[in-house]
Amino acid sequence: MSTAQWSLLRNWSNEKQIVVSCGLIVAAASIHALSPSARPYTELLYLLPYPETNGQYLQGADDAFFVLGWLVMLTALRAIVIASVHQIVTRYRLVSGKARTRFAEQSWLLFYYGLSFTLGMQILVFSTYWLDFRQLWSEWPSRQMDGQLKWYFLVQLAFYLQLLLAINLEERRKDYTQMFSHHVITCALMYVCYAYRYTKIGNVILCIMDVVDILLPLAKLIKYLRYDSACNVAFGIFLATWLVARHMIYNSLCWSIFRDVPKVMPYGCYSGSTGVALDLKDLSNWRYIEPFFDQGGTICLDRRTKWVFLSLLLMLQVLSIVWFGMIIKVAYGVLKGGAADDSRSDDEEEETENEEKEHEEDEKCELSRLHDQASDPTHSKPRSSAAETGQMQPEFFQRAGGGRLRMPRSRDRKELIGRVGCNGSL
């Protein structure tokens, strides 16, 4: 597939997100309702697999269908929320230009992260490992897990997979590489957590990340509404929370894994179904990847698996340090009297301001031209239209397909206005 074809496919997929995702949801619901023989498969898309009689749940390969179902559901929800917010801000003119799209996207992130952080903190506060990281390993390698924790973890995995899909379908921004790397590492980390039954650690990490991810879109929304003083306050809170959560608490969690794993949970290999320790002499070298394909097989915890997991955590920390350096630059600018701008985002606000200035200049030029015509008798007769003269301005008004005319861009518009007598004002 050529670059042009891929670009067309990507643009079409981006524009039809609501239609495609809602169509898939309706199709799955229709098959589930009309075909009883298919229900054991379609219910995997919305019901947690592997329930136990004691109310707990196990992990297994069918969990992938639940993640897929929520991937489609979150795609639909995201597109609907963004479209609705965009319509509202356009109708009431809360923000203008490209900032409308960014405002809608940040509204969706604030909505989702607010819900996920609330649920994650509820699970964390009422757990045995609240304020005690040693308890993260107390029941390992137990295969059973609470249904609420399992739902939360799988939906979070679906959300980050959906983010990966979104940043590749939509127009790429200047922080694409950092965001893509972050989402890939996060998804890999969550998959390792789930396969190796580190879901408790995953709960702590997601809460650490979500509390910061709530404040960032909130500060951006305030920025788009042009409340600069309130934005600076929100940015200060965001900066302090980032430092505490992503560099202090996060690194203390990494230190706990390094220090407590051999003490609380001794190294060794265990049966995935019973938790009984196994003799290493009877195991193959493929035992490390077995949890990714067979949750009832062998699961190991030794120096290798510990450092693979820690390496993923530290890679995420490196990205956080890079971003924190950018945030410090913004904070320095605020202390010097500037406003809080996210240096990782596109320059859509600057483009919007430039468009507004150009629009104001165009209006001034038009008013100046009309005033000159009214005061000069030689301009009393209106100019002939392009249709009357049989002349068009092909370099300004171009066919866009389907008989429609493409309006001139801002650069062409300046040149056009200059030709009708506003060179001085431009």
C-alpha positions as a LaTeX table, in Angstrom:
\begin{tabular}{lrrr}
\hline
Residue & $x$ (\AA) & $y$ (\AA) & $z$ (\AA) \\
\hline
Met1 & 0.00 & 0.00 & 0.00 \\
Ser2 & 1.41 & 3.36 & $-1.04$ \\
Thr3 & 1.77 & 6.34 & 1.27 \\
Ala4 & $-1.09$ & 8.18 & $-0.44$ \\
Gln5 & $-3.42$ & 5.18 & $-0.15$ \\
Trp6 & $-2.53$ & 4.71 & 3.50 \\
Ser7 & $-3.16$ & 8.38 & 4.14 \\
Leu8 & $-6.60$ & 8.15 & 2.51 \\
Leu9 & $-7.45$ & 5.03 & 4.52 \\
Arg10 & $-6.30$ & 6.68 & 7.73 \\
Asn11 & $-8.33$ & 9.82 & 7.06 \\
Trp12 & $-11.42$ & 7.76 & 6.21 \\
Ser13 & $-11.05$ & 5.65 & 9.37 \\
Asn14 & $-10.62$ & 8.76 & 11.48 \\
Glu15 & $-13.72$ & 10.43 & 10.02 \\
Lys16 & $-15.84$ & 7.27 & 10.35 \\
Gln17 & $-14.87$ & 6.29 & 13.89 \\
Ile18 & $-18.41$ & 6.64 & 15.23 \\
Val19 & $-20.01$ & 4.82 & 12.31 \\
Val20 & $-17.52$ & 1.93 & 12.28 \\
Ser21 & $-17.31$ & 1.39 & 16.04 \\
Cys22 & $-21.06$ & 1.73 & 16.65 \\
Gly23 & $-21.70$ & $-0.53$ & 13.66 \\
Leu24 & $-19.49$ & $-3.23$ & 15.18 \\
Ile25 & $-21.27$ & $-2.89$ & 18.54 \\
Val26 & $-24.71$ & $-3.18$ & 16.92 \\
Ala27 & $-23.57$ & $-6.14$ & 14.83 \\
Ala28 & $-22.24$ & $-8.01$ & 17.89 \\
Ala29 & $-25.43$ & $-7.26$ & 19.85 \\
Ser30 & $-27.60$ & $-8.45$ & 16.95 \\
Ile31 & $-25.67$ & $-11.71$ & 16.59 \\
His32 & $-25.90$ & $-12.25$ & 20.35 \\
Ala33 & $-29.69$ & $-11.67$ & 20.34 \\
Leu34 & $-30.56$ & $-13.60$ & 17.17 \\
Ser35 & $-28.16$ & $-16.55$ & 17.37 \\
Pro36 & $-28.20$ & $-18.51$ & 20.65 \\
Ser37 & $-25.40$ & $-20.76$ & 19.40 \\
Ala38 & $-23.08$ & $-17.75$ & 19.09 \\
Arg39 & $-23.74$ & $-16.40$ & 22.58 \\
Pro40 & $-20.90$ & $-18.31$ & 24.28 \\
Tyr41 & $-18.57$ & $-16.33$ & 22.02 \\
Thr42 & $-20.27$ & $-12.93$ & 21.84 \\
Glu43 & $-20.70$ & $-12.72$ & 25.62 \\
Leu44 & $-16.91$ & $-12.78$ & 25.94 \\
Leu45 & $-16.93$ & $-9.25$ & 24.53 \\
Tyr46 & $-18.74$ & $-7.80$ & 27.56 \\
Leu47 & $-18.71$ & $-10.41$ & 30.36 \\
Leu48 & $-15.59$ & $-11.21$ & 32.39 \\
Pro49 & $-14.37$ & $-14.72$ & 31.51 \\
Tyr50 & $-13.32$ & $-17.43$ & 33.97 \\
Pro51 & $-15.59$ & $-16.80$ & 36.98 \\
Glu52 & $-15.10$ & $-18.99$ & 40.05 \\
Thr53 & $-17.74$ & $-20.21$ & 42.51 \\
Asn54 & $-16.26$ & $-18.09$ & 45.32 \\
Gly55 & $-16.78$ & $-14.85$ & 43.38 \\
Gln56 & $-13.15$ & $-14.59$ & 42.25 \\
Tyr57 & $-11.87$ & $-14.75$ & 38.67 \\
Leu58 & $-8.99$ & $-16.43$ & 36.86 \\
Gln59 & $-6.89$ & $-15.24$ & 33.93 \\
Gly60 & $-6.88$ & $-16.87$ & 30.51 \\
Ala61 & $-6.71$ & $-16.45$ & 26.75 \\
Asp62 & $-10.41$ & $-15.53$ & 26.47 \\
Asp63 & $-9.65$ & $-12.26$ & 28.26 \\
Ala64 & $-8.38$ & $-10.99$ & 24.90 \\
Phe65 & $-11.97$ & $-10.94$ & 23.59 \\
Phe66 & $-13.07$ & $-8.80$ & 26.55 \\
Val67 & $-10.23$ & $-6.35$ & 25.81 \\
Leu68 & $-11.25$ & $-6.29$ & 22.13 \\
Gly69 & $-14.86$ & $-5.55$ & 23.03 \\
Trp70 & $-13.86$ & $-2.63$ & 25.23 \\
Leu71 & $-11.40$ & $-1.38$ & 22.63 \\
Val72 & $-14.33$ & $-0.92$ & 20.24 \\
Met73 & $-16.55$ & 0.49 & 23.02 \\
Leu74 & $-13.96$ & 3.08 & 24.06 \\
Thr75 & $-13.39$ & 4.07 & 20.43 \\
Ala76 & $-17.10$ & 4.79 & 20.09 \\
Leu77 & $-17.30$ & 6.64 & 23.42 \\
Arg78 & $-14.24$ & 8.75 & 22.63 \\
Ala79 & $-15.52$ & 9.74 & 19.19 \\
Ile80 & $-18.99$ & 10.58 & 20.53 \\
Val81 & $-17.67$ & 12.67 & 23.43 \\
Ile82 & $-15.22$ & 14.55 & 21.20 \\
Ala83 & $-17.89$ & 15.25 & 18.56 \\
Ser84 & $-20.40$ & 16.41 & 21.20 \\
Val85 & $-17.97$ & 18.71 & 22.98 \\
His86 & $-16.73$ & 20.11 & 19.66 \\
Gln87 & $-20.31$ & 20.93 & 18.68 \\
Ile88 & $-20.95$ & 22.66 & 22.02 \\
Val89 & $-17.81$ & 24.82 & 21.95 \\
Thr90 & $-18.50$ & 25.74 & 18.32 \\
Arg91 & $-22.11$ & 26.72 & 19.01 \\
Tyr92 & $-21.28$ & 28.88 & 22.03 \\
Arg93 & $-17.92$ & 30.05 & 20.62 \\
Leu94 & $-16.04$ & 29.07 & 23.76 \\
Val95 & $-12.83$ & 28.53 & 21.78 \\
Ser96 & $-11.99$ & 29.05 & 18.13 \\
Gly97 & $-10.07$ & 27.49 & 15.29 \\
Lys98 & $-8.12$ & 24.27 & 15.73 \\
Ala99 & $-8.29$ & 24.69 & 19.50 \\
Arg100 & $-11.85$ & 23.35 & 19.35 \\
Thr101 & $-10.62$ & 19.90 & 18.38 \\
Arg102 & $-7.92$ & 19.93 & 21.05 \\
Phe103 & $-10.43$ & 21.19 & 23.63 \\
Ala104 & $-12.73$ & 18.28 & 22.80 \\
Glu105 & $-9.88$ & 15.75 & 22.99 \\
Gln106 & $-8.73$ & 17.04 & 26.37 \\
Ser107 & $-12.34$ & 16.91 & 27.63 \\
Trp108 & $-12.47$ & 13.20 & 26.78 \\
Leu109 & $-9.17$ & 12.55 & 28.58 \\
Leu110 & $-10.36$ & 14.44 & 31.66 \\
Phe111 & $-13.61$ & 12.45 & 31.64 \\
Tyr112 & $-11.92$ & 9.05 & 31.29 \\
Tyr113 & $-9.01$ & 9.62 & 33.65 \\
Gly114 & $-11.38$ & 11.00 & 36.27 \\
Leu115 & $-13.42$ & 7.80 & 36.20 \\
Ser116 & $-10.42$ & 5.45 & 36.03 \\
Phe117 & $-8.59$ & 7.21 & 38.87 \\
Thr118 & $-11.70$ & 7.08 & 41.07 \\
Leu119 & $-12.16$ & 3.34 & 40.52 \\
Gly120 & $-8.43$ & 2.62 & 40.82 \\
Met121 & $-8.16$ & 4.48 & 44.12 \\
Gln122 & $-11.23$ & 2.68 & 45.45 \\
Ile123 & $-9.55$ & $-0.65$ & 44.73 \\
Leu124 & $-6.24$ & 0.56 & 46.18 \\
Val125 & $-7.57$ & 2.09 & 49.40 \\
Phe126 & $-9.55$ & $-1.02$ & 50.36 \\
Ser127 & $-6.72$ & $-3.43$ & 49.50 \\
Thr128 & $-4.18$ & $-5.13$ & 51.76 \\
Tyr129 & $-1.29$ & $-3.33$ & 50.00 \\
Trp130 & $-2.51$ & 0.23 & 50.69 \\
Leu131 & 0.56 & 2.13 & 52.03 \\
Asp132 & 2.47 & $-1.17$ & 52.32 \\
Phe133 & 4.26 & $-2.23$ & 49.14 \\
Arg134 & 5.53 & $-5.43$ & 50.76 \\
Gln135 & 2.00 & $-6.81$ & 50.62 \\
Leu136 & 2.07 & $-6.64$ & 46.83 \\
Trp137 & 3.85 & $-9.98$ & 46.84 \\
Ser138 & 2.18 & $-11.66$ & 49.83 \\
Glu139 & $-0.22$ & $-13.83$ & 47.78 \\
Trp140 & 1.85 & $-14.35$ & 44.63 \\
Pro141 & 1.50 & $-16.52$ & 42.51 \\
Ser142 & $-2.19$ & $-16.93$ & 43.32 \\
Arg143 & $-4.17$ & $-17.08$ & 40.08 \\
Gln144 & $-7.42$ & $-15.82$ & 41.57 \\
Met145 & $-8.24$ & $-12.13$ & 41.54 \\
Asp146 & $-11.15$ & $-9.91$ & 42.46 \\
Gly147 & $-13.65$ & $-9.25$ & 39.67 \\
Gln148 & $-13.49$ & $-5.48$ & 40.11 \\
Leu149 & $-9.69$ & $-5.49$ & 39.82 \\
Lys150 & $-9.83$ & $-7.71$ & 36.74 \\
Trp151 & $-12.43$ & $-5.49$ & 35.01 \\
Tyr152 & $-10.44$ & $-2.37$ & 35.88 \\
Phe153 & $-7.16$ & $-3.78$ & 34.61 \\
Leu154 & $-8.51$ & $-5.13$ & 31.31 \\
Val155 & $-10.44$ & $-1.94$ & 30.52 \\
Gln156 & $-7.29$ & 0.10 & 31.22 \\
Leu157 & $-5.36$ & $-2.13$ & 28.82 \\
Ala158 & $-8.08$ & $-1.59$ & 26.19 \\
Phe159 & $-7.86$ & 2.17 & 26.77 \\
Tyr160 & $-4.10$ & 2.34 & 26.12 \\
Leu161 & $-4.48$ & 0.12 & 23.04 \\
Gln162 & $-7.15$ & 2.54 & 21.84 \\
Leu163 & $-4.72$ & 5.45 & 22.40 \\
Leu164 & $-2.19$ & 3.64 & 20.21 \\
Leu165 & $-4.84$ & 3.30 & 17.52 \\
Ala166 & $-5.94$ & 6.94 & 17.82 \\
Ile167 & $-2.50$ & 8.55 & 17.50 \\
Asn168 & $-1.84$ & 6.54 & 14.33 \\
Leu169 & $-5.22$ & 7.30 & 12.74 \\
Glu170 & $-5.29$ & 11.00 & 13.49 \\
Glu171 & $-2.99$ & 13.77 & 12.34 \\
Arg172 & 0.46 & 13.26 & 13.82 \\
Arg173 & 1.68 & 15.88 & 16.23 \\
Lys174 & 5.22 & 16.83 & 17.14 \\
Asp175 & 5.22 & 14.66 & 20.29 \\
Tyr176 & 4.15 & 11.56 & 18.31 \\
Thr177 & 7.37 & 9.63 & 18.94 \\
Gln178 & 7.28 & 10.19 & 22.71 \\
Met179 & 3.59 & 9.36 & 22.99 \\
Phe180 & 3.89 & 6.28 & 20.79 \\
Ser181 & 6.83 & 5.00 & 22.86 \\
His182 & 4.95 & 5.72 & 26.08 \\
His183 & 1.83 & 3.82 & 24.96 \\
Val184 & 3.84 & 0.85 & 23.66 \\
Ile185 & 5.83 & 0.54 & 26.89 \\
Thr186 & 2.66 & 0.95 & 28.98 \\
Cys187 & 0.83 & $-1.76$ & 27.03 \\
Ala188 & 3.82 & $-4.11$ & 27.27 \\
Leu189 & 4.13 & $-3.42$ & 30.99 \\
Met190 & 0.43 & $-4.09$ & 31.57 \\
Tyr191 & 0.59 & $-7.32$ & 29.57 \\
Val192 & 3.57 & $-8.54$ & 31.61 \\
Cys193 & 1.74 & $-7.54$ & 34.82 \\
Tyr194 & $-1.33$ & $-9.50$ & 33.80 \\
Ala195 & 0.45 & $-12.60$ & 32.50 \\
Tyr196 & 2.78 & $-12.82$ & 35.51 \\
Arg197 & $-0.01$ & $-11.89$ & 37.97 \\
Tyr198 & 1.46 & $-8.57$ & 39.03 \\
Thr199 & $-1.96$ & $-6.93$ & 38.77 \\
Lys200 & $-1.66$ & $-5.40$ & 42.24 \\
Ile201 & 1.48 & $-3.57$ & 41.14 \\
Gly202 & $-0.36$ & $-2.55$ & 37.99 \\
Asn203 & $-3.13$ & $-1.02$ & 40.11 \\
Val204 & $-0.61$ & 1.12 & 42.02 \\
Ile205 & 1.20 & 2.25 & 38.85 \\
Leu206 & $-2.03$ & 3.19 & 37.05 \\
Cys207 & $-3.18$ & 5.28 & 40.02 \\
Ile208 & 0.19 & 7.06 & 40.07 \\
Met209 & $-0.16$ & 7.84 & 36.37 \\
Asp210 & $-3.85$ & 8.75 & 36.38 \\
Val211 & $-3.66$ & 11.41 & 39.09 \\
Val212 & $-1.26$ & 13.40 & 36.91 \\
Asp213 & $-3.22$ & 12.69 & 33.74 \\
Ile214 & $-6.30$ & 14.30 & 35.32 \\
Leu215 & $-4.56$ & 17.58 & 36.08 \\
Leu216 & $-2.88$ & 18.02 & 32.68 \\
Pro217 & $-6.06$ & 18.08 & 30.56 \\
Leu218 & $-7.76$ & 20.19 & 33.23 \\
Ala219 & $-5.01$ & 22.81 & 32.97 \\
Lys220 & $-5.21$ & 22.71 & 29.17 \\
Leu221 & $-8.98$ & 23.23 & 29.19 \\
Ile222 & $-8.55$ & 26.28 & 31.41 \\
Lys223 & $-5.85$ & 27.50 & 29.04 \\
Tyr224 & $-8.11$ & 27.15 & 25.99 \\
Leu225 & $-10.80$ & 29.15 & 27.82 \\
Arg226 & $-8.16$ & 31.92 & 28.24 \\
Tyr227 & $-8.19$ & 32.01 & 32.04 \\
Asp228 & $-4.43$ & 32.46 & 32.21 \\
Ser229 & $-4.18$ & 33.09 & 35.96 \\
Ala230 & $-6.26$ & 30.01 & 36.80 \\
Cys231 & $-4.23$ & 28.03 & 34.25 \\
Asn232 & $-0.99$ & 29.01 & 35.98 \\
Val233 & $-2.38$ & 27.85 & 39.34 \\
Ala234 & $-3.56$ & 24.56 & 37.83 \\
Phe235 & $-0.17$ & 24.15 & 36.19 \\
Gly236 & 1.59 & 24.66 & 39.53 \\
Ile237 & $-0.57$ & 21.97 & 41.15 \\
Phe238 & 0.10 & 19.70 & 38.18 \\
Leu239 & 3.87 & 20.27 & 38.47 \\
Ala240 & 3.93 & 19.43 & 42.20 \\
Thr241 & 1.72 & 16.36 & 41.70 \\
Trp242 & 3.90 & 15.13 & 38.84 \\
Leu243 & 7.04 & 15.42 & 40.96 \\
Val244 & 5.53 & 13.60 & 43.94 \\
Ala245 & 3.63 & 10.90 & 42.04 \\
Arg246 & 5.81 & 10.06 & 39.04 \\
His247 & 9.24 & 10.57 & 40.58 \\
Met248 & 8.93 & 10.02 & 44.32 \\
Ile249 & 6.16 & 7.45 & 44.82 \\
Tyr250 & 6.93 & 5.73 & 41.52 \\
Asn251 & 10.63 & 5.33 & 42.32 \\
Ser252 & 9.83 & 4.14 & 45.84 \\
Leu253 & 7.70 & 1.41 & 44.23 \\
Cys254 & 10.63 & 0.43 & 41.98 \\
Trp255 & 12.90 & 0.34 & 45.03 \\
Ser256 & 10.41 & $-1.87$ & 46.87 \\
Ile257 & 10.41 & $-4.33$ & 43.97 \\
Phe258 & 14.21 & $-4.39$ & 43.97 \\
Arg259 & 14.41 & $-4.81$ & 47.76 \\
Asp260 & 11.35 & $-6.83$ & 48.81 \\
Val261 & 10.84 & $-9.39$ & 46.05 \\
Pro262 & 13.48 & $-11.91$ & 47.19 \\
Lys263 & 12.50 & $-11.42$ & 50.85 \\
Val264 & 8.72 & $-11.62$ & 50.71 \\
Met265 & 8.48 & $-14.00$ & 47.77 \\
Pro266 & 11.49 & $-16.30$ & 47.33 \\
Tyr267 & 12.81 & $-16.95$ & 43.85 \\
Gly268 & 11.52 & $-20.07$ & 42.16 \\
Cys269 & 9.11 & $-21.59$ & 39.63 \\
Tyr270 & 5.56 & $-22.56$ & 40.52 \\
Ser271 & 2.59 & $-24.32$ & 39.03 \\
Gly272 & 0.23 & $-21.77$ & 37.52 \\
Ser273 & $-2.86$ & $-23.71$ & 38.60 \\
Thr274 & $-1.90$ & $-24.85$ & 42.11 \\
Gly275 & 0.92 & $-22.50$ & 43.18 \\
Val276 & 3.10 & $-25.46$ & 44.22 \\
Ala277 & 6.86 & $-24.99$ & 43.86 \\
Leu278 & 8.45 & $-26.96$ & 41.00 \\
Asp279 & 11.88 & $-28.50$ & 40.56 \\
Leu280 & 13.95 & $-26.39$ & 38.17 \\
Lys281 & 15.66 & $-29.51$ & 36.78 \\
Asp282 & 12.39 & $-30.67$ & 35.20 \\
Leu283 & 11.66 & $-27.35$ & 33.45 \\
Ser284 & 12.56 & $-26.20$ & 29.95 \\
Asn285 & 14.09 & $-22.90$ & 28.90 \\
Trp286 & 10.68 & $-21.87$ & 27.51 \\
Arg287 & 9.25 & $-21.54$ & 31.01 \\
Tyr288 & 9.62 & $-17.75$ & 30.97 \\
Ile289 & 7.18 & $-17.24$ & 28.10 \\
Glu290 & 4.72 & $-19.93$ & 29.19 \\
Pro291 & 2.54 & $-17.53$ & 31.27 \\
Phe292 & 1.77 & $-15.54$ & 28.11 \\
Phe293 & 0.13 & $-18.57$ & 26.50 \\
Asp294 & $-0.92$ & $-20.90$ & 29.32 \\
Gln295 & $-2.00$ & $-19.49$ & 32.66 \\
Gly296 & $-2.21$ & $-22.98$ & 34.12 \\
Gly297 & 1.39 & $-23.78$ & 33.21 \\
Thr298 & 4.68 & $-22.81$ & 34.81 \\
Ile299 & 5.25 & $-19.32$ & 36.22 \\
Cys300 & 8.66 & $-18.21$ & 37.49 \\
Leu301 & 10.06 & $-15.41$ & 39.61 \\
Asp302 & 13.83 & $-15.08$ & 39.57 \\
Arg303 & 16.51 & $-12.50$ & 38.90 \\
Arg304 & 15.80 & $-12.47$ & 35.15 \\
Thr305 & 12.06 & $-11.87$ & 35.36 \\
Lys306 & 12.58 & $-9.32$ & 38.10 \\
Trp307 & 14.96 & $-7.25$ & 35.99 \\
Val308 & 12.84 & $-7.51$ & 32.85 \\
Phe309 & 9.92 & $-6.07$ & 34.82 \\
Leu310 & 12.08 & $-3.42$ & 36.46 \\
Ser311 & 13.57 & $-2.45$ & 33.09 \\
Leu312 & 10.11 & $-1.70$ & 31.69 \\
Leu313 & 9.33 & 0.41 & 34.74 \\
Leu314 & 12.60 & 2.31 & 34.42 \\
Met315 & 12.04 & 2.92 & 30.70 \\
Leu316 & 8.75 & 4.55 & 31.62 \\
Gln317 & 10.60 & 6.61 & 34.21 \\
Val318 & 13.09 & 7.82 & 31.58 \\
Leu319 & 10.22 & 9.15 & 29.47 \\
Ser320 & 8.76 & 10.83 & 32.55 \\
Ile321 & 12.12 & 12.52 & 33.22 \\
Val322 & 12.29 & 13.82 & 29.64 \\
Trp323 & 8.77 & 15.23 & 29.93 \\
Phe324 & 9.51 & 16.66 & 33.35 \\
Gly325 & 12.42 & 18.58 & 31.83 \\
Met326 & 9.99 & 20.14 & 29.33 \\
Ile327 & 7.61 & 20.98 & 32.17 \\
Ile328 & 10.40 & 22.73 & 34.09 \\
Lys329 & 11.03 & 24.93 & 31.04 \\
Val330 & 7.36 & 25.91 & 31.06 \\
Ala331 & 7.52 & 26.61 & 34.80 \\
Tyr332 & 10.57 & 28.81 & 34.27 \\
Gly333 & 8.64 & 30.76 & 31.65 \\
Val334 & 5.71 & 31.23 & 34.06 \\
Leu335 & 8.04 & 32.55 & 36.77 \\
Lys336 & 9.39 & 35.06 & 34.25 \\
Gly337 & 5.87 & 36.35 & 33.71 \\
Gly338 & 4.69 & 34.20 & 30.80 \\
Ala339 & 1.77 & 31.82 & 30.56 \\
Ala340 & 1.76 & 28.05 & 31.04 \\
Asp341 & 1.97 & 26.40 & 27.61 \\
Asp342 & 2.38 & 22.67 & 27.06 \\
Ser343 & 5.57 & 22.34 & 25.02 \\
Arg344 & 4.67 & 18.78 & 24.03 \\
Ser345 & 1.54 & 19.78 & 22.13 \\
Asp346 & 1.10 & 21.19 & 18.68 \\
Asp347 & 1.07 & 24.91 & 18.04 \\
Glu348 & $-2.63$ & 24.98 & 17.29 \\
Glu349 & $-3.22$ & 27.88 & 19.67 \\
Glu350 & $-0.62$ & 29.98 & 17.90 \\
Glu351 & $-2.14$ & 29.08 & 14.55 \\
Thr352 & $-5.59$ & 30.00 & 15.84 \\
Glu353 & $-4.37$ & 33.37 & 17.08 \\
Asn354 & $-2.70$ & 34.03 & 13.73 \\
Glu355 & $-5.91$ & 33.14 & 11.89 \\
Glu356 & $-7.89$ & 35.51 & 14.11 \\
Lys357 & $-5.41$ & 38.33 & 13.51 \\
Glu358 & $-5.52$ & 37.76 & 9.77 \\
His359 & $-9.32$ & 37.77 & 9.88 \\
Glu360 & $-9.30$ & 41.08 & 11.76 \\
Glu361 & $-6.84$ & 42.55 & 9.25 \\
Asp362 & $-9.04$ & 41.37 & 6.37 \\
Glu363 & $-12.08$ & 43.03 & 7.91 \\
Lys364 & $-10.17$ & 46.28 & 8.43 \\
Cys365 & $-9.00$ & 46.21 & 4.81 \\
Glu366 & $-12.52$ & 45.59 & 3.54 \\
Leu367 & $-13.91$ & 48.45 & 5.64 \\
Ser368 & $-11.11$ & 50.71 & 4.40 \\
Arg369 & $-11.85$ & 49.81 & 0.78 \\
Leu370 & $-15.59$ & 50.44 & 1.21 \\
His371 & $-14.87$ & 53.77 & 2.88 \\
Asp372 & $-12.62$ & 54.80 & 0.00 \\
Gln373 & $-15.28$ & 53.84 & $-2.53$ \\
Ala374 & $-17.95$ & 55.85 & $-0.68$ \\
Ser375 & $-15.77$ & 58.97 & $-0.54$ \\
Asp376 & $-14.45$ & 58.71 & $-4.12$ \\
Pro377 & $-17.05$ & 59.32 & $-6.88$ \\
Thr378 & $-15.02$ & 57.33 & $-9.37$ \\
His379 & $-15.70$ & 54.20 & $-7.31$ \\
Ser380 & $-19.44$ & 54.69 & $-7.01$ \\
Lys381 & $-20.17$ & 52.09 & $-9.64$ \\
Pro382 & $-19.89$ & 48.57 & $-8.31$ \\
Arg383 & $-17.39$ & 46.28 & $-9.89$ \\
Ser384 & $-18.55$ & 43.64 & $-12.28$ \\
Ser385 & $-18.71$ & 40.16 & $-10.90$ \\
Ala386 & $-16.55$ & 37.37 & $-12.21$ \\
Ala387 & $-19.59$ & 35.74 & $-13.77$ \\
Glu388 & $-20.40$ & 38.96 & $-15.74$ \\
Thr389 & $-16.89$ & 39.47 & $-17.02$ \\
Gly390 & $-16.39$ & 35.81 & $-17.71$ \\
Gln391 & $-13.18$ & 35.91 & $-15.69$ \\
Met392 & $-12.33$ & 33.90 & $-12.62$ \\
Gln393 & $-9.37$ & 33.98 & $-10.29$ \\
Pro394 & $-8.13$ & 30.40 & $-10.80$ \\
Glu395 & $-5.11$ & 30.93 & $-8.60$ \\
Phe396 & $-7.39$ & 31.85 & $-5.68$ \\
Phe397 & $-10.66$ & 29.95 & $-6.18$ \\
Gln398 & $-9.95$ & 26.35 & $-7.15$ \\
Arg399 & $-12.20$ & 23.40 & $-7.79$ \\
Ala400 & $-12.25$ & 21.00 & $-4.82$ \\
Gly401 & $-14.21$ & 18.22 & $-6.51$ \\
Gly402 & $-17.93$ & 17.69 & $-6.94$ \\
Gly403 & $-18.36$ & 21.19 & $-8.35$ \\
Arg404 & $-17.40$ & 22.83 & $-5.03$ \\
Leu405 & $-15.01$ & 25.77 & $-4.78$ \\
Arg406 & $-12.13$ & 25.77 & $-2.36$ \\
Met407 & $-11.83$ & 29.10 & $-0.60$ \\
Pro408 & $-8.43$ & 30.81 & $-0.62$ \\
Arg409 & $-5.92$ & 30.14 & 2.12 \\
Ser410 & $-4.78$ & 32.91 & 4.41 \\
Arg411 & $-1.64$ & 33.62 & 2.36 \\
Asp412 & $-3.62$ & 33.79 & $-0.87$ \\
Arg413 & $-6.28$ & 35.89 & 0.82 \\
Lys414 & $-3.71$ & 38.52 & 1.75 \\
Glu415 & $-2.58$ & 38.72 & $-1.86$ \\
Leu416 & $-6.17$ & 38.94 & $-3.09$ \\
Ile417 & $-7.05$ & 41.75 & $-0.68$ \\
Gly418 & $-3.87$ & 43.56 & $-1.73$ \\
Arg419 & $-5.08$ & 43.55 & $-5.33$ \\
Val420 & $-8.32$ & 45.33 & $-4.41$ \\
Gly421 & $-6.60$ & 48.23 & $-2.71$ \\
Cys422 & $-5.40$ & 47.30 & 0.81 \\
Asn423 & $-1.69$ & 46.91 & 0.24 \\
Gly424 & $-0.94$ & 49.65 & 2.70 \\
Ser425 & $-2.67$ & 47.97 & 5.61 \\
Leu426 & $-0.97$ & 44.65 & 4.99 \\
\hline
\end{tabular}
